[in-house]
Coordinates of C-alpha atoms in Angstrom, one line a residue:
Chain A
M1 CA 15.0 -41.0 -29.6
N2 CA 11.6 -40.2 -27.9
L3 CA 11.3 -39.0 -24.3
F4 CA 8.4 -37.8 -22.0
L5 CA 9.3 -34.7 -19.8
P6 CA 6.8 -34.4 -17.2
D7 CA 8.0 -31.0 -15.9
E8 CA 10.4 -28.1 -16.2
S9 CA 12.9 -29.8 -14.2
A10 CA 12.8 -32.6 -16.5
T11 CA 13.2 -30.4 -19.6
L12 CA 16.3 -28.8 -17.9
E13 CA 17.8 -32.0 -16.9
F14 CA 17.5 -33.5 -20.4
A15 CA 19.0 -30.7 -21.8
G16 CA 22.0 -30.8 -19.7
R17 CA 22.4 -34.3 -20.7
V18 CA 22.3 -33.5 -24.5
F19 CA 24.7 -30.5 -23.8
Q20 CA 27.4 -32.5 -22.0
A21 CA 27.5 -34.7 -25.4
L22 CA 27.9 -31.7 -27.7
P23 CA 31.4 -30.9 -29.0
S24 CA 31.9 -27.6 -30.1
G25 CA 31.1 -26.8 -33.8
C26 CA 27.6 -28.2 -33.4
L27 CA 24.5 -26.8 -34.8
V28 CA 21.2 -27.8 -33.1
F29 CA 17.8 -27.1 -34.5
L30 CA 15.0 -26.5 -31.9
R31 CA 11.3 -27.1 -33.2
G32 CA 8.1 -26.6 -31.6
N33 CA 5.2 -24.1 -31.1
L34 CA 5.2 -20.9 -29.0
G35 CA 5.4 -22.0 -25.5
A36 CA 6.8 -25.5 -26.1
G37 CA 9.8 -24.9 -24.1
K38 CA 12.6 -24.1 -26.6
T39 CA 14.3 -21.3 -24.7
T40 CA 13.8 -23.4 -21.4
F41 CA 15.9 -26.1 -23.4
V42 CA 18.6 -23.5 -24.0
R43 CA 18.6 -22.6 -20.4
G44 CA 19.2 -26.0 -19.4
C45 CA 22.2 -26.3 -21.6
L46 CA 23.6 -23.1 -20.2
R47 CA 23.0 -24.2 -16.5
A48 CA 24.8 -27.4 -17.3
A49 CA 27.7 -25.3 -18.7
G50 CA 27.8 -23.5 -15.4
F51 CA 26.2 -20.3 -16.5
S52 CA 23.7 -19.0 -13.9
G53 CA 22.8 -15.7 -15.3
A54 CA 19.3 -14.8 -17.0
V55 CA 18.7 -16.7 -20.3
K56 CA 16.5 -14.2 -22.2
S57 CA 14.3 -15.0 -25.0
P58 CA 16.2 -14.1 -28.3
T59 CA 12.8 -13.2 -30.0
F60 CA 13.5 -9.4 -29.9
T61 CA 17.4 -9.4 -30.7
L62 CA 17.2 -12.4 -33.0
V63 CA 20.4 -13.6 -31.3
E64 CA 21.8 -14.0 -27.8
E65 CA 25.5 -14.6 -27.2
Y66 CA 27.0 -16.5 -24.1
T67 CA 30.7 -16.8 -23.5
L68 CA 31.4 -19.8 -21.7
P69 CA 34.9 -20.6 -20.2
D70 CA 35.9 -22.8 -23.3
R71 CA 33.6 -21.6 -26.2
S72 CA 30.8 -19.5 -27.1
L73 CA 27.0 -20.4 -27.3
F74 CA 24.8 -18.6 -29.7
H75 CA 20.9 -18.9 -29.2
F76 CA 19.1 -17.8 -32.4
D77 CA 15.3 -17.3 -32.5
L78 CA 14.3 -16.7 -36.3
Y79 CA 10.6 -16.3 -35.3
R80 CA 10.5 -12.9 -36.9
L81 CA 12.5 -13.5 -40.1
N82 CA 10.5 -13.2 -43.0
D83 CA 12.7 -14.0 -45.8
P84 CA 15.6 -16.5 -45.2
E85 CA 17.8 -14.0 -47.2
E86 CA 17.6 -11.7 -44.1
L87 CA 20.2 -14.2 -42.4
E88 CA 22.9 -13.0 -44.7
W89 CA 22.3 -9.4 -43.5
M90 CA 22.8 -10.9 -40.0
G91 CA 26.0 -12.3 -41.1
I92 CA 24.9 -15.6 -40.2
R93 CA 27.9 -17.6 -41.6
D94 CA 30.3 -15.7 -38.9
Y95 CA 28.4 -17.6 -36.1
F96 CA 28.8 -21.3 -37.3
R97 CA 32.4 -22.0 -36.5
S98 CA 34.4 -24.9 -35.0
D99 CA 34.7 -23.1 -31.5
T100 CA 31.0 -22.1 -31.2
I101 CA 27.8 -24.2 -30.4
C102 CA 24.6 -22.7 -32.3
F103 CA 20.9 -23.5 -31.2
V104 CA 18.4 -22.1 -33.6
E105 CA 14.7 -21.7 -32.9
W106 CA 12.3 -21.6 -35.8
P107 CA 14.8 -22.9 -38.2
E108 CA 12.1 -23.2 -40.9
R109 CA 12.3 -19.4 -41.2
G110 CA 15.8 -19.7 -42.4
A111 CA 15.2 -22.7 -44.8
G112 CA 17.7 -22.9 -47.7
L113 CA 20.4 -20.7 -46.1
L114 CA 20.9 -22.6 -42.8
P115 CA 23.2 -25.7 -43.0
E116 CA 21.9 -29.1 -42.0
A117 CA 21.7 -29.4 -38.3
D118 CA 23.6 -32.0 -36.6
L119 CA 20.7 -32.6 -34.2
E120 CA 17.1 -31.7 -34.3
I121 CA 15.1 -31.6 -31.2
R122 CA 11.3 -31.3 -31.6
L123 CA 9.2 -30.3 -28.4
T124 CA 5.6 -30.6 -28.2
L125 CA 3.1 -29.8 -25.4
E126 CA 1.1 -32.6 -23.8
K127 CA -1.3 -30.8 -21.4
T128 CA 1.4 -29.5 -19.0
A129 CA 4.1 -31.8 -19.6
R130 CA 6.5 -32.1 -22.9
R131 CA 7.6 -34.6 -25.3
A132 CA 10.9 -34.4 -26.9
E133 CA 11.8 -36.1 -30.2
V134 CA 15.7 -36.0 -31.1
S135 CA 16.9 -36.8 -34.5
A136 CA 20.3 -36.8 -36.2
H137 CA 20.9 -35.3 -39.7
T138 CA 24.9 -35.7 -40.0
E139 CA 27.3 -38.5 -39.3
K140 CA 28.4 -36.5 -36.3
G141 CA 24.8 -36.0 -35.2
R142 CA 24.2 -39.9 -35.4
E143 CA 27.2 -40.4 -33.1
L144 CA 26.0 -38.0 -30.6
L145 CA 22.5 -39.4 -30.7
A146 CA 23.8 -42.8 -29.9
Q147 CA 25.9 -41.4 -27.0
I148 CA 22.8 -39.4 -25.6
A149 CA 20.7 -42.5 -25.8
M150 CA 23.4 -44.3 -23.9
G151 CA 23.4 -41.8 -21.4
Chain B
M1 CA 19.7 25.2 -28.1
Y2 CA 17.9 23.6 -30.9
V3 CA 18.4 19.8 -30.9
L4 CA 17.3 17.4 -33.5
G5 CA 16.4 13.9 -32.1
I6 CA 16.5 10.5 -34.4
E7 CA 15.1 7.3 -33.0
T8 CA 15.4 4.2 -35.2
S9 CA 15.9 1.4 -32.9
C10 CA 13.2 -0.8 -34.2
D11 CA 10.0 -0.4 -36.5
E12 CA 9.3 3.4 -35.8
T13 CA 11.1 6.0 -37.5
G14 CA 10.9 9.0 -35.0
V15 CA 12.0 12.6 -35.6
A16 CA 11.7 15.6 -33.2
I17 CA 12.8 19.2 -32.7
F18 CA 13.5 20.2 -28.8
H19 CA 14.6 23.4 -27.7
S20 CA 16.5 23.6 -24.3
Q21 CA 14.2 26.7 -23.2
Q22 CA 11.1 26.5 -25.5
G23 CA 10.6 22.7 -25.0
L24 CA 9.3 20.5 -27.5
L25 CA 8.6 22.1 -30.8
S26 CA 7.6 19.5 -33.4
H27 CA 7.7 15.7 -33.6
H28 CA 6.9 13.2 -36.4
L29 CA 6.6 9.7 -36.3
Y30 CA 6.4 7.1 -39.3
S31 CA 5.2 3.7 -37.8
Q32 CA 6.0 0.4 -39.7
V33 CA 3.6 -1.4 -37.8
K34 CA 1.4 -2.1 -40.7
T35 CA 4.3 -3.4 -42.8
H36 CA 5.2 -5.7 -40.1
A37 CA 1.8 -6.8 -39.2
D38 CA 1.5 -9.6 -41.7
Y39 CA 4.6 -11.2 -40.2
G40 CA 3.6 -11.0 -36.7
G41 CA 6.7 -9.1 -35.6
V42 CA 9.4 -7.0 -37.1
V43 CA 11.4 -7.9 -40.0
P44 CA 14.7 -6.5 -39.3
E45 CA 16.2 -5.9 -42.8
L46 CA 12.8 -4.5 -44.1
A47 CA 12.9 -2.0 -41.1
S48 CA 16.1 -0.7 -42.1
R49 CA 15.4 0.0 -45.4
D50 CA 12.3 1.9 -44.3
H51 CA 14.3 4.0 -42.1
V52 CA 16.6 5.0 -44.8
K53 CA 13.6 6.0 -47.0
K54 CA 11.7 7.8 -44.3
L55 CA 14.3 9.8 -42.5
I56 CA 15.1 12.5 -44.7
P57 CA 11.4 13.6 -45.4
L58 CA 10.5 13.2 -41.7
I59 CA 13.5 15.5 -40.8
S60 CA 12.5 18.2 -43.4
R61 CA 8.8 18.0 -42.2
A62 CA 9.9 18.4 -38.3
L63 CA 12.2 21.3 -39.3
S64 CA 9.4 23.0 -41.0
A65 CA 6.9 22.3 -38.3
A66 CA 9.2 24.0 -35.8
G67 CA 9.6 27.0 -38.1
I68 CA 13.5 26.6 -38.4
D69 CA 15.8 25.6 -41.1
K70 CA 18.6 23.1 -40.8
Y71 CA 21.3 25.6 -40.3
R72 CA 19.6 26.8 -37.0
V73 CA 20.0 23.1 -35.3
D74 CA 22.8 23.2 -32.5
G75 CA 23.0 19.4 -32.1
I76 CA 21.8 16.2 -33.3
A77 CA 20.8 13.1 -30.9
Y78 CA 20.3 9.7 -32.2
T79 CA 19.4 6.5 -30.6
A80 CA 22.8 4.3 -30.5
G81 CA 21.1 1.1 -29.0
P82 CA 20.0 -1.0 -27.7
G83 CA 18.1 -2.3 -30.6
L84 CA 18.3 -4.0 -34.1
I85 CA 21.6 -3.2 -35.5
G86 CA 20.5 -2.5 -39.1
A87 CA 17.9 -0.4 -37.8
L88 CA 20.0 1.8 -35.4
L89 CA 23.1 2.1 -38.2
A90 CA 20.4 3.6 -40.5
G91 CA 19.6 6.4 -38.0
A92 CA 23.2 6.7 -36.7
A93 CA 24.7 7.2 -40.1
V94 CA 22.1 10.0 -41.2
A95 CA 22.4 11.8 -37.7
R96 CA 26.3 11.5 -37.4
S97 CA 26.8 12.6 -41.2
L98 CA 24.3 15.4 -41.0
A99 CA 25.9 16.6 -37.8
W100 CA 29.5 16.5 -39.5
A101 CA 28.0 18.3 -42.6
L102 CA 26.5 21.0 -40.6
G103 CA 29.8 21.2 -38.3
I104 CA 27.8 20.7 -35.1
P105 CA 28.2 18.1 -32.3
S106 CA 26.2 15.0 -32.2
V107 CA 25.3 12.7 -29.1
A108 CA 24.6 8.9 -29.0
V109 CA 21.6 8.2 -26.8
H110 CA 20.7 5.1 -25.0
H111 CA 17.2 4.0 -26.1
M112 CA 16.1 3.3 -22.5
E113 CA 17.3 6.5 -21.1
G114 CA 15.0 8.1 -23.7
H115 CA 11.9 6.3 -22.4
L116 CA 12.8 6.6 -18.8
L117 CA 13.1 10.5 -19.3
A118 CA 10.1 10.8 -21.6
P119 CA 7.7 11.9 -18.7
L120 CA 10.1 14.9 -18.2
L121 CA 8.6 16.2 -21.5
E122 CA 5.3 16.7 -19.6
P123 CA 3.9 19.4 -17.6
D124 CA 4.5 18.9 -13.9
P125 CA 7.5 16.3 -14.6
P126 CA 8.9 14.0 -11.7
E127 CA 11.7 15.4 -9.8
F128 CA 14.8 13.0 -9.3
P129 CA 15.1 10.5 -7.7
F130 CA 12.6 8.1 -8.9
I131 CA 12.1 4.4 -9.7
A132 CA 11.4 3.8 -13.3
L133 CA 9.4 0.7 -14.6
L134 CA 10.5 0.3 -18.3
V135 CA 8.2 -1.9 -20.2
S136 CA 8.3 -2.7 -23.9
G137 CA 8.4 -5.5 -26.4
G138 CA 12.2 -6.0 -25.7
H139 CA 12.6 -4.8 -22.2
T140 CA 11.3 -5.3 -18.7
Q141 CA 13.2 -3.4 -16.1
L142 CA 12.9 -1.6 -12.6
V143 CA 15.4 0.9 -12.4
E144 CA 16.5 3.4 -9.6
V145 CA 17.0 6.7 -11.3
E146 CA 19.2 9.2 -9.1
A147 CA 19.9 11.9 -11.7
I148 CA 20.5 11.9 -15.4
G149 CA 22.9 9.2 -16.1
R150 CA 22.9 7.8 -12.7
Y151 CA 20.9 4.4 -13.1
K152 CA 20.8 1.3 -11.0
I153 CA 19.0 -1.8 -12.2
L154 CA 17.1 -3.2 -9.5
G155 CA 15.4 -6.0 -11.3
E156 CA 14.7 -7.4 -15.0
S157 CA 13.1 -10.1 -16.8
L158 CA 14.8 -13.3 -16.8
D159 CA 13.2 -14.4 -20.1
D160 CA 10.4 -12.9 -22.0
A161 CA 9.8 -9.1 -22.0
A162 CA 6.4 -8.1 -20.8
G163 CA 5.5 -6.7 -24.4
E164 CA 6.9 -10.0 -26.0
A165 CA 4.5 -12.0 -23.6
F166 CA 1.5 -9.7 -24.9
D167 CA 2.7 -10.3 -28.6
K168 CA 3.0 -14.2 -28.2
T169 CA -0.2 -14.4 -26.1
A170 CA -2.1 -12.4 -28.6
K171 CA -0.7 -14.7 -31.5
M172 CA -1.9 -18.0 -29.4
L173 CA -5.3 -16.3 -29.2
G174 CA -5.4 -15.6 -32.9
L175 CA -5.1 -11.8 -32.4
G176 CA -3.0 -9.4 -34.4
Y177 CA 0.4 -7.6 -34.0
P178 CA 1.3 -5.7 -31.9
G179 CA -0.4 -7.8 -29.2
G180 CA -0.8 -5.4 -26.3
P181 CA -3.8 -3.3 -27.8
E182 CA -5.5 -6.3 -29.2
I183 CA -5.4 -8.3 -25.8
G184 CA -6.7 -5.1 -23.8
R185 CA -9.6 -4.8 -26.2
L186 CA -10.7 -8.2 -26.0
A187 CA -9.9 -8.3 -22.2
D188 CA -12.5 -5.6 -22.1
E189 CA -15.2 -8.1 -22.9
G190 CA -13.8 -10.8 -20.7
L191 CA -15.2 -12.1 -17.5
A192 CA -12.8 -11.1 -14.7
G193 CA -12.1 -14.0 -12.5
R194 CA -13.1 -17.0 -14.6
F195 CA -9.7 -17.8 -15.1
V196 CA -6.8 -17.1 -12.7
F197 CA -3.3 -17.0 -14.0
P198 CA 0.0 -17.0 -11.7
R199 CA 1.6 -13.8 -10.9
P200 CA 5.1 -15.2 -11.6
M201 CA 7.9 -14.8 -9.2
T202 CA 5.8 -12.6 -6.7
D203 CA 6.0 -15.2 -4.0
R204 CA 9.6 -14.8 -3.3
P205 CA 11.9 -11.7 -2.6
G206 CA 13.6 -9.8 -5.4
L207 CA 12.6 -7.6 -8.2
N208 CA 13.3 -9.8 -11.4
F209 CA 10.4 -10.8 -13.5
S210 CA 9.6 -14.1 -15.6
F211 CA 6.7 -14.0 -18.2
S212 CA 7.8 -17.0 -20.3
G213 CA 5.7 -19.6 -18.2
L214 CA 2.5 -17.5 -18.8
K215 CA 2.7 -19.0 -22.3
T216 CA 2.1 -22.4 -21.1
H217 CA -0.6 -21.2 -19.0
T218 CA -2.4 -19.7 -21.7
L219 CA -2.1 -22.8 -24.2
T220 CA -3.2 -25.3 -21.5
T221 CA -6.1 -22.9 -20.4
L222 CA -7.1 -22.4 -24.1
A223 CA -6.9 -26.2 -24.7
A224 CA -9.4 -26.9 -21.8
T225 CA -12.0 -24.6 -23.6
S226 CA -13.9 -24.7 -26.8
S227 CA -11.9 -21.6 -27.9
T228 CA -15.1 -19.3 -28.5
R229 CA -14.7 -15.6 -28.5
Q230 CA -15.9 -15.4 -25.0
D231 CA -13.4 -18.0 -23.9
K232 CA -10.6 -16.1 -25.6
A233 CA -11.9 -12.8 -23.9
D234 CA -11.9 -14.4 -20.6
I235 CA -8.1 -15.6 -21.1
A236 CA -7.2 -12.3 -22.3
A237 CA -8.5 -10.5 -19.1
A238 CA -7.2 -13.2 -16.8
F239 CA -3.5 -12.7 -18.7
Q240 CA -3.6 -9.0 -18.7
E241 CA -4.4 -8.8 -15.3
A242 CA -1.7 -11.3 -14.3
V243 CA 0.9 -9.1 -16.0
V244 CA -0.4 -5.9 -14.7
D245 CA -0.6 -7.3 -11.0
T246 CA 3.0 -8.8 -11.4
L247 CA 4.4 -5.3 -12.7
L248 CA 2.6 -3.6 -9.9
I249 CA 3.6 -5.8 -7.2
K250 CA 7.3 -5.5 -8.1
S251 CA 7.1 -1.5 -8.5
Q252 CA 5.6 -1.2 -5.3
R253 CA 8.2 -3.6 -3.7
A254 CA 11.0 -1.2 -5.6
L255 CA 9.4 1.9 -3.9
E256 CA 9.3 0.3 -0.4
E257 CA 12.8 -1.0 -0.6
T258 CA 14.3 2.2 -1.7
G259 CA 12.1 4.4 0.1
L260 CA 11.5 6.4 -2.9
V261 CA 8.0 7.9 -3.5
R262 CA 7.8 8.7 -7.2
L263 CA 7.4 6.1 -9.9
V264 CA 7.8 6.7 -13.6
V265 CA 6.1 4.1 -15.9
A266 CA 7.5 4.0 -19.6
G267 CA 7.7 2.0 -22.8
G268 CA 5.0 0.7 -25.2
V269 CA 3.2 -1.4 -22.5
S270 CA 2.9 1.8 -20.3
A271 CA 0.0 2.7 -22.6
N272 CA -1.9 -0.3 -21.4
R273 CA -5.1 1.4 -19.8
R274 CA -5.9 -1.4 -17.3
M275 CA -2.2 -0.9 -16.0
R276 CA -2.6 3.0 -15.8
K277 CA -5.5 2.7 -13.9
K278 CA -4.3 0.1 -11.3
L279 CA -1.1 1.9 -10.8
H280 CA -2.8 5.2 -10.0
E281 CA -4.8 3.5 -7.6
M282 CA -2.0 2.0 -5.8
G283 CA -0.3 5.5 -5.9
R284 CA -3.4 7.0 -4.3
E285 CA -3.7 4.3 -1.7
K286 CA 0.1 4.2 -0.7
G287 CA 0.8 8.0 -1.2
Y288 CA 2.9 7.5 -4.4
R289 CA 3.1 9.7 -7.3
I290 CA 2.9 7.8 -10.6
Y291 CA 3.9 9.4 -13.8
F292 CA 3.4 8.2 -17.3
P293 CA 4.3 9.9 -20.5
R294 CA 1.4 11.1 -22.9
L295 CA 0.0 8.1 -24.8
E296 CA 2.1 9.0 -28.2
F297 CA 5.4 8.9 -26.2
C298 CA 4.9 5.6 -24.5
G299 CA 6.1 3.8 -27.5
D300 CA 9.2 4.8 -29.4
N301 CA 9.5 8.4 -30.6
G302 CA 12.1 11.0 -31.4
A303 CA 10.9 13.6 -28.9
M304 CA 12.4 11.5 -25.8
I305 CA 15.7 11.1 -27.8
A306 CA 15.8 14.9 -28.6
Y307 CA 15.3 15.7 -25.0
A308 CA 17.8 13.0 -23.4
G309 CA 20.4 14.4 -26.1
C310 CA 19.8 17.9 -25.2
Q311 CA 20.4 17.4 -21.7
R312 CA 23.9 15.5 -22.5
L313 CA 24.7 18.3 -25.4
L314 CA 24.1 21.1 -22.9
A315 CA 26.7 19.5 -20.6
G316 CA 29.2 19.5 -23.2
H317 CA 28.7 15.7 -24.4
A318 CA 29.7 15.2 -28.0
E319 CA 30.6 12.2 -30.1
P320 CA 33.7 11.7 -32.1
L321 CA 33.4 11.1 -35.9
E322 CA 32.9 7.4 -35.7
I323 CA 29.2 6.1 -36.3
R324 CA 28.4 4.2 -33.1
A325 CA 25.7 1.6 -32.8
R326 CA 25.5 -0.9 -29.8
P327 CA 22.5 -3.5 -30.3
R328 CA 23.2 -4.7 -26.7
W329 CA 24.1 -1.7 -24.1
P330 CA 23.4 -2.1 -20.6
L331 CA 21.7 1.0 -19.0
S332 CA 23.8 0.8 -16.0
D333 CA 27.0 1.3 -18.2
L334 CA 25.8 5.2 -18.8
L335 CA 27.6 7.8 -17.1
P336 CA 26.1 11.4 -15.9
P337 CA 26.6 14.2 -18.6

């Protein structure tokens, strides 16, 4: 699935659409360079979930947690990670549960230790607009992708 | 009262001895910036291990520089949060255990309280109440400070911290880490006004910040040039001017809205020369007094923790035996000593 997102509100709206389709227990990778809109995408998901507070960049803290009415959302940023082994020190396995949704920015820094993502969203900058490419890597992910594509 | 202060919330190991009457007696800092520079940021586990290695030698040095031995210490203050959990625990465990072994009290200090009290270590310190602008790699906040422990958050960054914006913009321009000093140096060679960056959220009421959008602006501006050194210098100047102006506009607004006349600026970004100059100019023009910590206490350090801890220990604060660290800890949760 490949989508052109002309502005920020389009990114937020698209993120909301993806989020509505996600059941608990999902893992989503967000790829893209600095400024590609990864955290903006997570903000769109949280807005769709009814969360109206600040969605801070997790670069400094590595992970930000959001408690939603029915589940928890974890927003990771592995940008600062040097060695994937550091994920073990963070207790990464404790986050991926059936009652959470996890978004991981810079998953390549955790290669080998992160499980396969259900969905992967790659954001690229096209002038001031963005392009989103969504791919599925699990059976659950393929079902979700079909659902999202149908709108 | 002799207080040993220990700071390990991120990538600096800071140790200091503060005396309640004599003031600051010694302070030592070990910076891991070189270790982390290759990675473009802090590596959390590496940071924790480094703190463990450096703390005891630094404590010994600080004690001997202050001319006392450890049995003269009356209390130990340590940073308990916010910060990286492993790094915080390294300092907390050493501080709490040492206090237990010496039979003296220890007190958990909030890292940002340390920063906002840092200018009180200077001669001619600010009186309460004042507005504090806290700007670092992890935080951007405007706080109304009524007294020690009475803090009201007036505004904060909704996305990237100001220091983080400097780091990421530096990375986009191919500069090193930490980004603040690198951008500041390059901006000096830049042509002011060739590019004009937006001042995010200054056109609407409120005291919150948003620096995330500046990344896109940097990228699109850079893409439209041929990326020469001069192009990058001009972009660095435009970016720095936008961040400094935004911080200035919101600080001035906080002073106007509260009717306060003193502004304390602290945290790593408060070392930025352009910001110091423009804030001092604003103060002279509007009749505000602006306070900065000395340059070496803008970033993380043990002196501010020893000072903040001393104020709390003097009021009788002491922690139970548990070792406490809180990676997320809102400043507004604090109570006066």
